[in-house]
Amino acid sequence: METPPWRDRIRTEDELLEQLEAQVDQARRRRAAALKEGVGEIGSVYALAKELDLSWTAVAHSIKKYTTP
């Protein structure tokens, strides 16, 4: 089987990267929504971060960045 021309391969890979970036963005938004729900259940960003062994600033930043329109 012959390898497609390099222009076609680049175009194909660019399309794949675009799809992957969209999937990553969706995953980040779902994760942030779950973190926000966890904060509501546990009571604070700090307590949730401690339970998940994450920094509270990372949790707060994720929630702020990916759950606000």
Short mmCIF file of N, CA, C and O in Angstrom, two decimals:
data_model
loop_
_atom_site.label_atom_id
_atom_site.label_comp_id
_atom_site.label_asym_id
_atom_site.label_seq_id
_atom_site.Cartn_x
_atom_site.Cartn_y
_atom_site.Cartn_z
N MET A 1 0.84 -1.18 0.00
CA MET A 1 0.00 0.00 0.00
C MET A 1 0.88 1.24 0.00
O MET A 1 1.85 1.33 0.74
N GLU A 2 0.51 2.19 -0.81
CA GLU A 2 1.30 3.41 -0.97
C GLU A 2 0.97 4.42 0.12
O GLU A 2 -0.18 4.58 0.51
N THR A 3 1.98 5.12 0.59
CA THR A 3 1.79 6.16 1.59
C THR A 3 1.18 7.39 0.92
O THR A 3 1.64 7.80 -0.14
N PRO A 4 0.15 7.98 1.54
CA PRO A 4 -0.45 9.19 0.97
C PRO A 4 0.59 10.32 0.91
O PRO A 4 1.54 10.34 1.69
N PRO A 5 0.38 11.28 0.04
CA PRO A 5 1.30 12.42 -0.04
C PRO A 5 1.37 13.17 1.28
O PRO A 5 0.41 13.17 2.07
N TRP A 6 2.48 13.81 1.52
CA TRP A 6 2.70 14.48 2.80
C TRP A 6 1.64 15.54 3.09
O TRP A 6 1.24 15.72 4.23
N ARG A 7 1.16 16.25 2.09
CA ARG A 7 0.12 17.27 2.32
C ARG A 7 -1.15 16.63 2.88
O ARG A 7 -1.79 17.16 3.79
N ASP A 8 -1.52 15.48 2.33
CA ASP A 8 -2.70 14.78 2.81
C ASP A 8 -2.50 14.27 4.23
O ASP A 8 -3.42 14.32 5.06
N ARG A 9 -1.30 13.78 4.51
CA ARG A 9 -1.01 13.29 5.87
C ARG A 9 -1.07 14.43 6.87
O ARG A 9 -1.61 14.27 7.97
N ILE A 10 -0.52 15.59 6.51
CA ILE A 10 -0.57 16.74 7.41
C ILE A 10 -2.01 17.16 7.65
O ILE A 10 -2.42 17.41 8.79
N ARG A 11 -2.81 17.23 6.59
CA ARG A 11 -4.22 17.61 6.71
C ARG A 11 -4.96 16.63 7.62
O ARG A 11 -5.73 17.02 8.49
N THR A 12 -4.71 15.35 7.44
CA THR A 12 -5.35 14.32 8.25
C THR A 12 -4.96 14.46 9.72
O THR A 12 -5.81 14.40 10.62
N GLU A 13 -3.68 14.69 9.97
CA GLU A 13 -3.22 14.83 11.35
C GLU A 13 -3.75 16.11 11.98
O GLU A 13 -4.09 16.12 13.17
N ASP A 14 -3.85 17.18 11.21
CA ASP A 14 -4.42 18.42 11.74
C ASP A 14 -5.88 18.22 12.14
O ASP A 14 -6.32 18.72 13.18
N GLU A 15 -6.62 17.50 11.33
CA GLU A 15 -8.02 17.20 11.66
C GLU A 15 -8.11 16.37 12.93
O GLU A 15 -8.96 16.62 13.78
N LEU A 16 -7.23 15.40 13.06
CA LEU A 16 -7.21 14.57 14.26
C LEU A 16 -6.88 15.40 15.49
O LEU A 16 -7.53 15.27 16.54
N LEU A 17 -5.89 16.27 15.38
CA LEU A 17 -5.52 17.13 16.50
C LEU A 17 -6.68 18.03 16.91
O LEU A 17 -6.93 18.24 18.10
N GLU A 18 -7.40 18.55 15.94
CA GLU A 18 -8.56 19.39 16.22
C GLU A 18 -9.63 18.61 17.00
O GLU A 18 -10.20 19.11 17.97
N GLN A 19 -9.88 17.38 16.57
CA GLN A 19 -10.86 16.54 17.26
C GLN A 19 -10.41 16.23 18.68
O GLN A 19 -11.21 16.28 19.63
N LEU A 20 -9.13 15.93 18.84
CA LEU A 20 -8.60 15.62 20.17
C LEU A 20 -8.67 16.82 21.09
O LEU A 20 -9.01 16.69 22.27
N GLU A 21 -8.36 18.01 20.57
CA GLU A 21 -8.43 19.22 21.39
C GLU A 21 -9.86 19.47 21.85
O GLU A 21 -10.09 19.87 22.99
N ALA A 22 -10.83 19.22 20.99
CA ALA A 22 -12.24 19.38 21.37
C ALA A 22 -12.61 18.39 22.46
O ALA A 22 -13.31 18.74 23.42
N GLN A 23 -12.13 17.15 22.35
CA GLN A 23 -12.42 16.14 23.36
C GLN A 23 -11.77 16.49 24.69
O GLN A 23 -12.37 16.30 25.75
N VAL A 24 -10.55 17.02 24.65
CA VAL A 24 -9.87 17.43 25.88
C VAL A 24 -10.64 18.57 26.55
O VAL A 24 -10.83 18.56 27.77
N ASP A 25 -11.08 19.53 25.77
CA ASP A 25 -11.85 20.64 26.32
C ASP A 25 -13.13 20.14 26.98
O ASP A 25 -13.48 20.57 28.09
N GLN A 26 -13.83 19.23 26.33
CA GLN A 26 -15.05 18.68 26.90
C GLN A 26 -14.76 17.93 28.20
O GLN A 26 -15.50 18.04 29.18
N ALA A 27 -13.67 17.17 28.22
CA ALA A 27 -13.29 16.44 29.43
C ALA A 27 -12.95 17.40 30.57
O ALA A 27 -13.33 17.16 31.73
N ARG A 28 -12.26 18.49 30.26
CA ARG A 28 -11.93 19.48 31.29
C ARG A 28 -13.19 20.11 31.86
O ARG A 28 -13.28 20.35 33.07
N ARG A 29 -14.16 20.39 31.00
CA ARG A 29 -15.42 20.99 31.47
C ARG A 29 -16.21 20.01 32.34
O ARG A 29 -16.76 20.39 33.38
N ARG A 30 -16.24 18.73 31.95
CA ARG A 30 -16.94 17.73 32.77
C ARG A 30 -16.23 17.55 34.11
O ARG A 30 -16.88 17.44 35.16
N ARG A 31 -14.90 17.55 34.09
CA ARG A 31 -14.13 17.39 35.33
C ARG A 31 -14.38 18.58 36.26
O ARG A 31 -14.57 18.42 37.47
N ALA A 32 -14.38 19.79 35.69
CA ALA A 32 -14.61 20.98 36.50
C ALA A 32 -16.01 20.96 37.11
O ALA A 32 -16.20 21.35 38.26
N ALA A 33 -16.99 20.49 36.34
CA ALA A 33 -18.36 20.39 36.87
C ALA A 33 -18.39 19.39 38.03
O ALA A 33 -19.07 19.63 39.04
N ALA A 34 -17.66 18.30 37.90
CA ALA A 34 -17.61 17.31 38.98
C ALA A 34 -16.89 17.90 40.20
O ALA A 34 -17.32 17.67 41.35
N LEU A 35 -15.83 18.66 39.97
CA LEU A 35 -15.14 19.31 41.09
C LEU A 35 -16.08 20.28 41.80
O LEU A 35 -16.13 20.32 43.03
N LYS A 36 -16.84 21.05 41.02
CA LYS A 36 -17.79 22.00 41.61
C LYS A 36 -18.84 21.27 42.43
O LYS A 36 -19.20 21.71 43.53
N GLU A 37 -19.32 20.15 41.92
CA GLU A 37 -20.28 19.34 42.66
C GLU A 37 -19.65 18.82 43.95
O GLU A 37 -20.29 18.80 45.01
N GLY A 38 -18.40 18.40 43.87
CA GLY A 38 -17.69 17.92 45.05
C GLY A 38 -17.53 19.00 46.10
O GLY A 38 -17.68 18.74 47.30
N VAL A 39 -17.25 20.22 45.67
CA VAL A 39 -17.14 21.34 46.61
C VAL A 39 -18.48 21.55 47.31
O VAL A 39 -18.53 21.75 48.53
N GLY A 40 -19.56 21.46 46.55
CA GLY A 40 -20.88 21.62 47.15
C GLY A 40 -21.17 20.54 48.18
O GLY A 40 -21.78 20.80 49.22
N GLU A 41 -20.72 19.33 47.89
CA GLU A 41 -20.98 18.21 48.81
C GLU A 41 -20.07 18.27 50.03
O GLU A 41 -20.52 18.05 51.16
N ILE A 42 -18.80 18.56 49.81
CA ILE A 42 -17.83 18.53 50.92
C ILE A 42 -17.82 19.85 51.70
O ILE A 42 -17.58 19.85 52.89
N GLY A 43 -18.06 20.96 51.00
CA GLY A 43 -18.19 22.21 51.72
C GLY A 43 -17.17 23.28 51.39
O GLY A 43 -17.43 24.45 51.61
N SER A 44 -16.00 22.90 50.87
CA SER A 44 -15.03 23.93 50.52
C SER A 44 -14.05 23.39 49.47
O SER A 44 -13.83 22.18 49.36
N VAL A 45 -13.48 24.33 48.74
CA VAL A 45 -12.46 23.97 47.75
C VAL A 45 -11.27 23.34 48.45
O VAL A 45 -10.72 22.33 48.00
N TYR A 46 -10.88 23.90 49.59
CA TYR A 46 -9.73 23.39 50.32
C TYR A 46 -9.94 21.95 50.76
O TYR A 46 -9.06 21.10 50.58
N ALA A 47 -11.10 21.65 51.33
CA ALA A 47 -11.38 20.28 51.81
C ALA A 47 -11.40 19.29 50.65
O ALA A 47 -10.87 18.17 50.76
N LEU A 48 -11.98 19.69 49.52
CA LEU A 48 -12.01 18.81 48.35
C LEU A 48 -10.60 18.57 47.83
O LEU A 48 -10.22 17.43 47.54
N ALA A 49 -9.83 19.64 47.72
CA ALA A 49 -8.46 19.51 47.23
C ALA A 49 -7.64 18.59 48.13
O ALA A 49 -6.88 17.74 47.65
N LYS A 50 -7.83 18.72 49.42
CA LYS A 50 -7.11 17.87 50.37
C LYS A 50 -7.50 16.42 50.18
O LYS A 50 -6.65 15.52 50.16
N GLU A 51 -8.79 16.15 50.00
CA GLU A 51 -9.26 14.78 49.81
C GLU A 51 -8.71 14.17 48.52
O GLU A 51 -8.41 12.98 48.46
N LEU A 52 -8.59 15.00 47.47
CA LEU A 52 -8.11 14.51 46.18
C LEU A 52 -6.59 14.60 46.03
O LEU A 52 -6.04 14.22 45.00
N ASP A 53 -5.93 15.12 47.06
CA ASP A 53 -4.48 15.32 47.04
C ASP A 53 -4.07 16.23 45.88
O ASP A 53 -3.14 15.94 45.13
N LEU A 54 -4.81 17.33 45.75
CA LEU A 54 -4.51 18.36 44.76
C LEU A 54 -4.31 19.68 45.48
O LEU A 54 -4.71 19.83 46.63
N SER A 55 -3.73 20.65 44.80
CA SER A 55 -3.62 21.97 45.41
C SER A 55 -4.98 22.66 45.31
O SER A 55 -5.70 22.49 44.32
N TRP A 56 -5.32 23.44 46.32
CA TRP A 56 -6.61 24.11 46.30
C TRP A 56 -6.67 25.13 45.17
O TRP A 56 -7.72 25.37 44.60
N THR A 57 -5.52 25.71 44.82
CA THR A 57 -5.52 26.69 43.73
C THR A 57 -5.82 26.02 42.39
O THR A 57 -6.50 26.59 41.54
N ALA A 58 -5.32 24.80 42.19
CA ALA A 58 -5.61 24.07 40.94
C ALA A 58 -7.09 23.75 40.84
O ALA A 58 -7.69 23.89 39.77
N VAL A 59 -7.68 23.35 41.95
CA VAL A 59 -9.11 23.03 41.97
C VAL A 59 -9.92 24.29 41.70
O VAL A 59 -10.81 24.30 40.84
N ALA A 60 -9.62 25.36 42.41
CA ALA A 60 -10.35 26.61 42.24
C ALA A 60 -10.20 27.15 40.82
O ALA A 60 -11.18 27.61 40.21
N HIS A 61 -9.00 27.08 40.28
CA HIS A 61 -8.75 27.57 38.92
C HIS A 61 -9.54 26.77 37.90
O HIS A 61 -10.14 27.32 36.97
N SER A 62 -9.54 25.45 38.05
CA SER A 62 -10.27 24.59 37.12
C SER A 62 -11.76 24.91 37.15
O SER A 62 -12.40 25.03 36.10
N ILE A 63 -12.31 25.03 38.33
CA ILE A 63 -13.73 25.34 38.46
C ILE A 63 -14.04 26.69 37.82
O ILE A 63 -14.99 26.82 37.05
N LYS A 64 -13.23 27.68 38.12
CA LYS A 64 -13.48 29.02 37.60
C LYS A 64 -13.34 29.06 36.08
O LYS A 64 -14.17 29.63 35.38
N LYS A 65 -12.29 28.43 35.57
CA LYS A 65 -12.01 28.51 34.13
C LYS A 65 -12.99 27.72 33.28
O LYS A 65 -13.38 28.16 32.20
N TYR A 66 -13.40 26.55 33.75
CA TYR A 66 -14.18 25.65 32.90
C TYR A 66 -15.66 25.54 33.23
O TYR A 66 -16.39 24.83 32.56
N THR A 67 -16.12 26.26 34.27
CA THR A 67 -17.57 26.19 34.54
C THR A 67 -18.24 27.54 34.35
O THR A 67 -19.45 27.62 34.43
N THR A 68 -17.47 28.58 34.09
CA THR A 68 -18.09 29.88 33.81
C THR A 68 -18.12 30.08 32.29
O THR A 68 -17.16 29.76 31.60
N PRO A 69 -19.23 30.62 31.80
CA PRO A 69 -19.37 30.79 30.34
C PRO A 69 -18.44 31.78 29.71
O PRO A 69 -17.67 32.45 30.07
#
